[in-house]
Coordinates of C-alpha atoms in Angstrom, one line a residue:
Chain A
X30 CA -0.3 -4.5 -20.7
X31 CA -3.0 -7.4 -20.3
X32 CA -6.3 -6.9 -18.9
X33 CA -8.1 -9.4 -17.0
X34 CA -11.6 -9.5 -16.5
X35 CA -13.1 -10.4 -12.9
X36 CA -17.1 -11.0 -12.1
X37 CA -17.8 -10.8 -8.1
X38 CA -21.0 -11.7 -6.5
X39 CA -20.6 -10.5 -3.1
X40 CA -20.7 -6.3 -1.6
X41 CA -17.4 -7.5 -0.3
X42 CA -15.6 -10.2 -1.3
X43 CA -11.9 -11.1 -1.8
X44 CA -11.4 -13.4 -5.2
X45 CA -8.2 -14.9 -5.7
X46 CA -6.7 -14.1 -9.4
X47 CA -3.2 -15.3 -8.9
X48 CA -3.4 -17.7 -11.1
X49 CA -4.7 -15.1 -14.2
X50 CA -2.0 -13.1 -13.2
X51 CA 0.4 -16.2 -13.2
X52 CA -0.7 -16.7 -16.7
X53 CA -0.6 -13.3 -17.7
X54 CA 3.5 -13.3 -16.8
X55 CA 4.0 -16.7 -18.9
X56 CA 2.8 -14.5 -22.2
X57 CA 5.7 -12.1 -21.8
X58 CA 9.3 -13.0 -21.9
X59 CA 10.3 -11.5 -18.5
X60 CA 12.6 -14.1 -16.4
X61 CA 13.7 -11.1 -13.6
X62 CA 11.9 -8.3 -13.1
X63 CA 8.2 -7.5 -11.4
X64 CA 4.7 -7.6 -12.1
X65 CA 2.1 -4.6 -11.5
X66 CA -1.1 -5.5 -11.0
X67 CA -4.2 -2.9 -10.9
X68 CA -7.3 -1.7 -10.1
X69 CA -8.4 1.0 -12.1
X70 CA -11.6 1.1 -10.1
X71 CA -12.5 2.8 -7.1
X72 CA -14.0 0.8 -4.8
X73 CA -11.6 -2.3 -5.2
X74 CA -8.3 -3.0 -4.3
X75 CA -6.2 -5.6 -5.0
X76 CA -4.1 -6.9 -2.2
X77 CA -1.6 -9.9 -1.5
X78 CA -2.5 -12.2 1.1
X79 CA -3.0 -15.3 2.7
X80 CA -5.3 -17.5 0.2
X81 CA -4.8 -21.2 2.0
X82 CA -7.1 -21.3 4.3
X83 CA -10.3 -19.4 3.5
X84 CA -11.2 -18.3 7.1
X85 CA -8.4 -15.7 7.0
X86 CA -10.2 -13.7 4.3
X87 CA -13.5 -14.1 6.2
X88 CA -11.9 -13.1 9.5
X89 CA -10.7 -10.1 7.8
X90 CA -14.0 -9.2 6.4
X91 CA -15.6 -9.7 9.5
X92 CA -13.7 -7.1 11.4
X93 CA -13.9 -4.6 8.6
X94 CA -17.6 -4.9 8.5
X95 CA -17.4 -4.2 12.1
X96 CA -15.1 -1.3 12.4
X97 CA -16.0 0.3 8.6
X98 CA -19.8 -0.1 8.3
X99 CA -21.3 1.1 4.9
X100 CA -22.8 3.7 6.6
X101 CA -22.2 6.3 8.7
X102 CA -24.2 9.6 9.9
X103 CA -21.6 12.6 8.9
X104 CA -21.1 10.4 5.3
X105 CA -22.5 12.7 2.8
X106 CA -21.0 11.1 -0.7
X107 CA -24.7 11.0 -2.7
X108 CA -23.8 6.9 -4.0
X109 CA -24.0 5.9 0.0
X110 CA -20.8 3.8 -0.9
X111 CA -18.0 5.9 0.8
X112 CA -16.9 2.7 3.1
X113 CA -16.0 1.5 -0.4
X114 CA -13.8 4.3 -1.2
X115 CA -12.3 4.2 2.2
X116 CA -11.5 0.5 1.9
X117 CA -9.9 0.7 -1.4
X118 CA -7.7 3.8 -0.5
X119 CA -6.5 1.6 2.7
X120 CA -5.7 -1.1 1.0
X121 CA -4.9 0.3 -2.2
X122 CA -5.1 -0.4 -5.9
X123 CA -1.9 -2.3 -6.4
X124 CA 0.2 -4.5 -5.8
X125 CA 4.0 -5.6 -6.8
X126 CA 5.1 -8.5 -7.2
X127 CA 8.4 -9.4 -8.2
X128 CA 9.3 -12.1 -10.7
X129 CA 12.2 -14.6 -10.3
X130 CA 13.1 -17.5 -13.0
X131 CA 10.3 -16.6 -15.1
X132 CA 7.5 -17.1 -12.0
X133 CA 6.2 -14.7 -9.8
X134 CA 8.0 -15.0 -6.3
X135 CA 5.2 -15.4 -3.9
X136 CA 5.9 -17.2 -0.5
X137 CA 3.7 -20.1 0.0
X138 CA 1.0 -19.0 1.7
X139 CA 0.5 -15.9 -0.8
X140 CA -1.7 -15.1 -3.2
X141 CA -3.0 -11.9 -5.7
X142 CA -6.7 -11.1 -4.5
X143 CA -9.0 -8.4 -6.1
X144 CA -10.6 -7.3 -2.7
X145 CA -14.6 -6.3 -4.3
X146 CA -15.5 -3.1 -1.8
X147 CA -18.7 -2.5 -3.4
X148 CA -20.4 -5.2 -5.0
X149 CA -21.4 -7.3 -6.7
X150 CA -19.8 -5.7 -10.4
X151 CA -17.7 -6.9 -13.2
X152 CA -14.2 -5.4 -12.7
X153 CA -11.0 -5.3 -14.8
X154 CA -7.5 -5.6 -13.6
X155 CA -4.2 -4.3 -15.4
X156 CA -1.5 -6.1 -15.5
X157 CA 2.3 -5.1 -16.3
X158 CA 5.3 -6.5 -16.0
X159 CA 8.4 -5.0 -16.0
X160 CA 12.0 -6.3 -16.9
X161 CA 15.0 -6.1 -13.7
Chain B
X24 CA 16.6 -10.8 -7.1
X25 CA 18.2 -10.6 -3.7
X26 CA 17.1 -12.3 -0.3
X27 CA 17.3 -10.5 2.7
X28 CA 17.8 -13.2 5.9
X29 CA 16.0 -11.0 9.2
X30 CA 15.3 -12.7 12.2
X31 CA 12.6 -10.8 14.4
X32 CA 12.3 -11.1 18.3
X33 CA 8.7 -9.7 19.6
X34 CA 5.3 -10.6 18.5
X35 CA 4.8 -7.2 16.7
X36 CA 8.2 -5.4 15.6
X37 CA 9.6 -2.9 13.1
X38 CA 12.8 -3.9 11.8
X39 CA 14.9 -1.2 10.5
X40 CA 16.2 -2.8 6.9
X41 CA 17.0 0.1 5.1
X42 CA 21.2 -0.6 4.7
X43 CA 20.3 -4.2 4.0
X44 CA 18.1 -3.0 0.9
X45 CA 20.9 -0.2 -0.2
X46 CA 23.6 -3.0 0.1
X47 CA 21.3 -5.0 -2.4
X48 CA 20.8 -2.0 -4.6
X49 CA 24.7 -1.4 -5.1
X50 CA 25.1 -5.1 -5.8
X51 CA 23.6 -3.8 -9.3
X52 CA 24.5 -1.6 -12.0
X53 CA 21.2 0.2 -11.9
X54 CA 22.1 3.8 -11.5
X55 CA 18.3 5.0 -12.6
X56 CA 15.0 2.8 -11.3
X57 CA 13.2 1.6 -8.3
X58 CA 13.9 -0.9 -5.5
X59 CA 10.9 -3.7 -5.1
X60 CA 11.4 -4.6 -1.2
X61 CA 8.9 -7.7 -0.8
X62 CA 8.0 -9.9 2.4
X63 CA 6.7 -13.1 1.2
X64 CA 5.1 -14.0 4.4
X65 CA 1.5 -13.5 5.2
X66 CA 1.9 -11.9 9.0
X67 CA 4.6 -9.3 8.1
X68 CA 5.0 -6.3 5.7
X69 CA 7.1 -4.0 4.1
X70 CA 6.9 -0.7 5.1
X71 CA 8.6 2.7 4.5
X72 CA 8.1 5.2 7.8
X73 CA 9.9 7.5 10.3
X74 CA 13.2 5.7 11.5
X75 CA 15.1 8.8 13.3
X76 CA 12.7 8.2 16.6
X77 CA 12.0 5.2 17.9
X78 CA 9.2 7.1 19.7
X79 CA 7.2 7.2 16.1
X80 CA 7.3 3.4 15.9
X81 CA 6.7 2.5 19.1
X82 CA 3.4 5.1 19.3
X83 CA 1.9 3.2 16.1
X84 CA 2.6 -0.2 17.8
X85 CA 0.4 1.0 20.7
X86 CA -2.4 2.6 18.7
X87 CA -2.6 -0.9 16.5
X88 CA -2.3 -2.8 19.7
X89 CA -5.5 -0.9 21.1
X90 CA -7.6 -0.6 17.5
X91 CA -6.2 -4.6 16.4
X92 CA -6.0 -6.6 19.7
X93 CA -4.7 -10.2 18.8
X94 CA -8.1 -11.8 19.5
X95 CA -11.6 -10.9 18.5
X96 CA -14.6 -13.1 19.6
X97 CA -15.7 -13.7 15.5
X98 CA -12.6 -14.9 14.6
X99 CA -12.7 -18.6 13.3
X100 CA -9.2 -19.0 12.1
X101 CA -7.4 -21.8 13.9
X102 CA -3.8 -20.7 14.1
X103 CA -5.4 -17.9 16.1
X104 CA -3.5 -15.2 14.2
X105 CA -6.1 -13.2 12.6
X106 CA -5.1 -10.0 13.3
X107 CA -1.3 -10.6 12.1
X108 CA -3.1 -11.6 8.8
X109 CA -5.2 -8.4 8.4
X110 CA -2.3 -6.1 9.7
X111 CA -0.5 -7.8 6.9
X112 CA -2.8 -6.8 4.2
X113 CA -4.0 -3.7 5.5
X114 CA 0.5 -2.2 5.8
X115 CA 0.8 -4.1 2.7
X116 CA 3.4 -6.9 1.6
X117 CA 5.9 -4.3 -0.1
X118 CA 7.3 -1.5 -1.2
X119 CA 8.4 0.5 -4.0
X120 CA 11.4 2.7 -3.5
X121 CA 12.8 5.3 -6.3
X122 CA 16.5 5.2 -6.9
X123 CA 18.2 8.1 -8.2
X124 CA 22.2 8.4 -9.0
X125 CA 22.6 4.8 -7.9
X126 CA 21.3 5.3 -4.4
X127 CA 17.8 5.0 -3.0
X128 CA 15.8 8.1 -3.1
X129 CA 14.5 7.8 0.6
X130 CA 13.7 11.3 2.3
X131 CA 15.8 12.7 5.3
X132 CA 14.1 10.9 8.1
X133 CA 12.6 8.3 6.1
X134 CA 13.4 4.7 6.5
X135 CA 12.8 1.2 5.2
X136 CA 10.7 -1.6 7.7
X137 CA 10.2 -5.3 7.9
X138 CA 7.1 -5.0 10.1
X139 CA 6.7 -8.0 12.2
X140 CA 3.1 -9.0 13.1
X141 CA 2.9 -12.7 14.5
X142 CA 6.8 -13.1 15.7
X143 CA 9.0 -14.0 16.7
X144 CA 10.2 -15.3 13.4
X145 CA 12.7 -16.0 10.8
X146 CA 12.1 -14.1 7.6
X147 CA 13.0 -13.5 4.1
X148 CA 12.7 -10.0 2.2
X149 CA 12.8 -10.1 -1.7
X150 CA 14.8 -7.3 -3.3
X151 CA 14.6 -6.7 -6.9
X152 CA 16.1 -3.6 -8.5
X153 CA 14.4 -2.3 -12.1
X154 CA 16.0 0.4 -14.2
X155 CA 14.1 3.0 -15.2
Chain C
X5 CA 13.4 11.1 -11.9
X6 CA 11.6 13.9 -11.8
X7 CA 10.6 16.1 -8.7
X8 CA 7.2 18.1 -8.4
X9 CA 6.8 20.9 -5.7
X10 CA 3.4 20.9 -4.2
X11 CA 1.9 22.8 -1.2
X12 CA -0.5 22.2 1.3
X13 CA -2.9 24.5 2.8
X14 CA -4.7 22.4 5.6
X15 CA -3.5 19.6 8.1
X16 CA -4.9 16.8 6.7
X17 CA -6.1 17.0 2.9
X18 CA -5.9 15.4 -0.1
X19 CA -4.8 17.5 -3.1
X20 CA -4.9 16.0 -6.8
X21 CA -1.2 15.7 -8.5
X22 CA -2.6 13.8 -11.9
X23 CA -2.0 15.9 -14.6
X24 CA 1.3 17.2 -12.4
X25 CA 2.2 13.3 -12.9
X26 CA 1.1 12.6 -16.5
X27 CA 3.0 15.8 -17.7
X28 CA 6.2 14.2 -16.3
X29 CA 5.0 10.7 -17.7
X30 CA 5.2 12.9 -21.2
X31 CA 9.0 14.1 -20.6
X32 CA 9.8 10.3 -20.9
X33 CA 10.0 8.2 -23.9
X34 CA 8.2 5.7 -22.3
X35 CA 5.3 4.4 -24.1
X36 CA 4.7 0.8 -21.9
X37 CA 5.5 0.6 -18.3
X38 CA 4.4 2.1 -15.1
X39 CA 5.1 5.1 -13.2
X40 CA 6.4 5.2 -9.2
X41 CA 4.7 8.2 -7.7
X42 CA 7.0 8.6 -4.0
X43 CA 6.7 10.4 -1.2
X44 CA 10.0 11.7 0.2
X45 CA 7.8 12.7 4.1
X46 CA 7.3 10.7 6.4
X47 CA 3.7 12.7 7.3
X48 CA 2.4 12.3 3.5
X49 CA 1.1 9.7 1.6
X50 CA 0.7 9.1 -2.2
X51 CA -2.5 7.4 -3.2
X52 CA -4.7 6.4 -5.9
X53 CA -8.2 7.3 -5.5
X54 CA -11.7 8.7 -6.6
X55 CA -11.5 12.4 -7.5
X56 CA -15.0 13.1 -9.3
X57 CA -17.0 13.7 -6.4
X58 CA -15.3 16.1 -3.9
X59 CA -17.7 14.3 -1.2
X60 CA -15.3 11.2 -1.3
X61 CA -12.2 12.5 -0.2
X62 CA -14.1 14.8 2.7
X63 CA -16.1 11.6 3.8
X64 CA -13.0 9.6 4.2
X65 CA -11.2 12.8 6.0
X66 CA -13.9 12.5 8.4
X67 CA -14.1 9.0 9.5
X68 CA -10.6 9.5 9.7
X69 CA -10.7 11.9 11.6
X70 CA -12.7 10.1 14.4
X71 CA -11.3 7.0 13.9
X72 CA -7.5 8.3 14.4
X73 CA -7.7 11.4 15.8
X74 CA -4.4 13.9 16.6
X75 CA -4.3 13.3 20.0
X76 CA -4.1 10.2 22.3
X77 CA -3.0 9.7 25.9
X78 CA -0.4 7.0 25.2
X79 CA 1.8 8.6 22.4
X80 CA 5.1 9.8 23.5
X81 CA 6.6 11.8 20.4
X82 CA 7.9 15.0 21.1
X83 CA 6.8 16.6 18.0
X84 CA 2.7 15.5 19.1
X85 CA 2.2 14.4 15.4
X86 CA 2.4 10.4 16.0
X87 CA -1.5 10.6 14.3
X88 CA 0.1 11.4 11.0
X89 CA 3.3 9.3 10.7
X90 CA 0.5 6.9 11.4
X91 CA -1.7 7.6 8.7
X92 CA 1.3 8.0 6.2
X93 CA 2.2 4.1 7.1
X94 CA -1.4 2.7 6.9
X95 CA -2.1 4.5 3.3
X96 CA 1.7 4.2 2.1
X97 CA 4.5 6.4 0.2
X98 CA 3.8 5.7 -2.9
X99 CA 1.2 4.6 -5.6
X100 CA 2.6 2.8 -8.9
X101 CA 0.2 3.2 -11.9
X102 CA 0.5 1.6 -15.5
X103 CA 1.6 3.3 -18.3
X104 CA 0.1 2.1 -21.3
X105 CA 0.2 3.5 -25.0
X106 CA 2.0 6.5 -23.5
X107 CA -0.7 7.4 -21.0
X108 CA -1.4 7.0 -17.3
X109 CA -3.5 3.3 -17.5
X110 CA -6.3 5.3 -14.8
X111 CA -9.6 4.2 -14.6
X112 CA -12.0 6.3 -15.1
X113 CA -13.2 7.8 -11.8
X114 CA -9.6 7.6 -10.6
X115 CA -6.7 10.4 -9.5
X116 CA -3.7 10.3 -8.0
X117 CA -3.6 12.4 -4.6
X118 CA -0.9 14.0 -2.4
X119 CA -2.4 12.8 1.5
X120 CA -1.2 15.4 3.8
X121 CA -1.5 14.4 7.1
X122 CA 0.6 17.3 8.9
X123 CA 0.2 20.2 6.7
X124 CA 0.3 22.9 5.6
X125 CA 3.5 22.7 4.3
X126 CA 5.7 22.6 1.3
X127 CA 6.0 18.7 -0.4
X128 CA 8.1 17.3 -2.9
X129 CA 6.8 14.0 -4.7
X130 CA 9.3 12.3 -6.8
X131 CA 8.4 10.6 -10.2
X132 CA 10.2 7.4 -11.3
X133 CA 9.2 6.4 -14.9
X134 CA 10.2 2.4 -16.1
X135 CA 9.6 0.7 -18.9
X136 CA 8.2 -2.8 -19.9

């Protein structure tokens, strides 16, 4: 299993890590197979999406912020960051990705985000890849 | 890895896939593992739900329809598909199904999905079987 | 592939299945790889999330249950529970988690949770072990 290490700067923010994750695959010798990659935090997800145009991600954002504020009255979690934990659960703290010819097969408009809930923080990510 | 060849017909549509997937599945020797079903598309998803009413489906297309309407004044994203793109990320771009005695280890009324957000479309699922 | 028994006692709640998952992660030889925690119900969700503070899973219950409540005019299943096939989709069947030096690769804060979204009832959650 490799570990990557991720910095955000935002309360929210989606960073785009498919590249560590691409190189991350390269130092093992799978050619079939899949690669799981994970949050082991609790207020961030990681999520597969579109990372061309960078308006997607802030569209997204912007209607989340809208319809799951970071607060709200009946919320009694002491940290005040239970939008956070909501996110991540909705969006989860993995994804899959399976691995074809030694590469992972994304589509082309696809790429491995860590989605920051609860930011800005320095966050690792697991990944492990598995042979077909 | 295996490509699944779907062609969608509605804007937003749940594609029943599952015997396309266990075809892909006995196309290998794995008699002990998981199925990886993958959409590598960035306005559909993978998703494993109720398939023995059509009803089920059809209510969670309405509800979405109602909480994510296709356009949203703070949108900025030019190919005016912002919603497809967060419905994408929020079902998620795969899933992960267990397969036991050679055969997929769905539930009685449980099913396998290409979830269509932004059709219609041509599209490609990934399949790639891992032994356990 | 293993198979837990779990029971619910509420109609939507969260119960922690961790230590019912790392036990069956310790009747494997696996010492690297990842663990596929599945569903078999198509009203129950696996997830990964915080289980520290009770106050997390109750505030995320309760903006759930305002934001998709149980009953809505347009829904047309018979069996009135369209809420929680719903819910299952949005937060998934199943949660994969890495395995790493033998152990479940969880962060700290982190659990892995039985969603009941129709309960009570009696669950089965099916445990697929693979290696790296």
């Amino acid at each position: 299993m490799q570990i990557l290490n991720i910095t955000t700067d935002a309360p929210r923010q989606w960073l785009d890590i498919t590249e560590h994750v691409a190189q991350a695959l390269r130092a093992t010798p799978i050619q079939e197979g899949a690669c799981l990659v994970f949050s082991p935090h609790t207020t961030a997800s990681v999520v597969v999406g579109e990372h061309w145009d960078p308006d997607v991600v802030r569209d997204l954002l912007a209607f989340l912020a809208d319809r799951v504020p970071n607060t709200w009255p009946a919320w009694r979690h002491q940290e005040g960051n239970s939008a956070a934990h909501l996110l991540q659960a909705l969006f989860g703290s993995s994804a899959t990705v399976p691995v074809h010819q030694g590469a992972l097969a994304l589509g082309r408009w696809q790429g491995i985000f860590l989605a920051e809930w609860d930011g800005p923080r320095t966050r690792q990510v697991y990944v492990q890849c598995l042979p077909a």
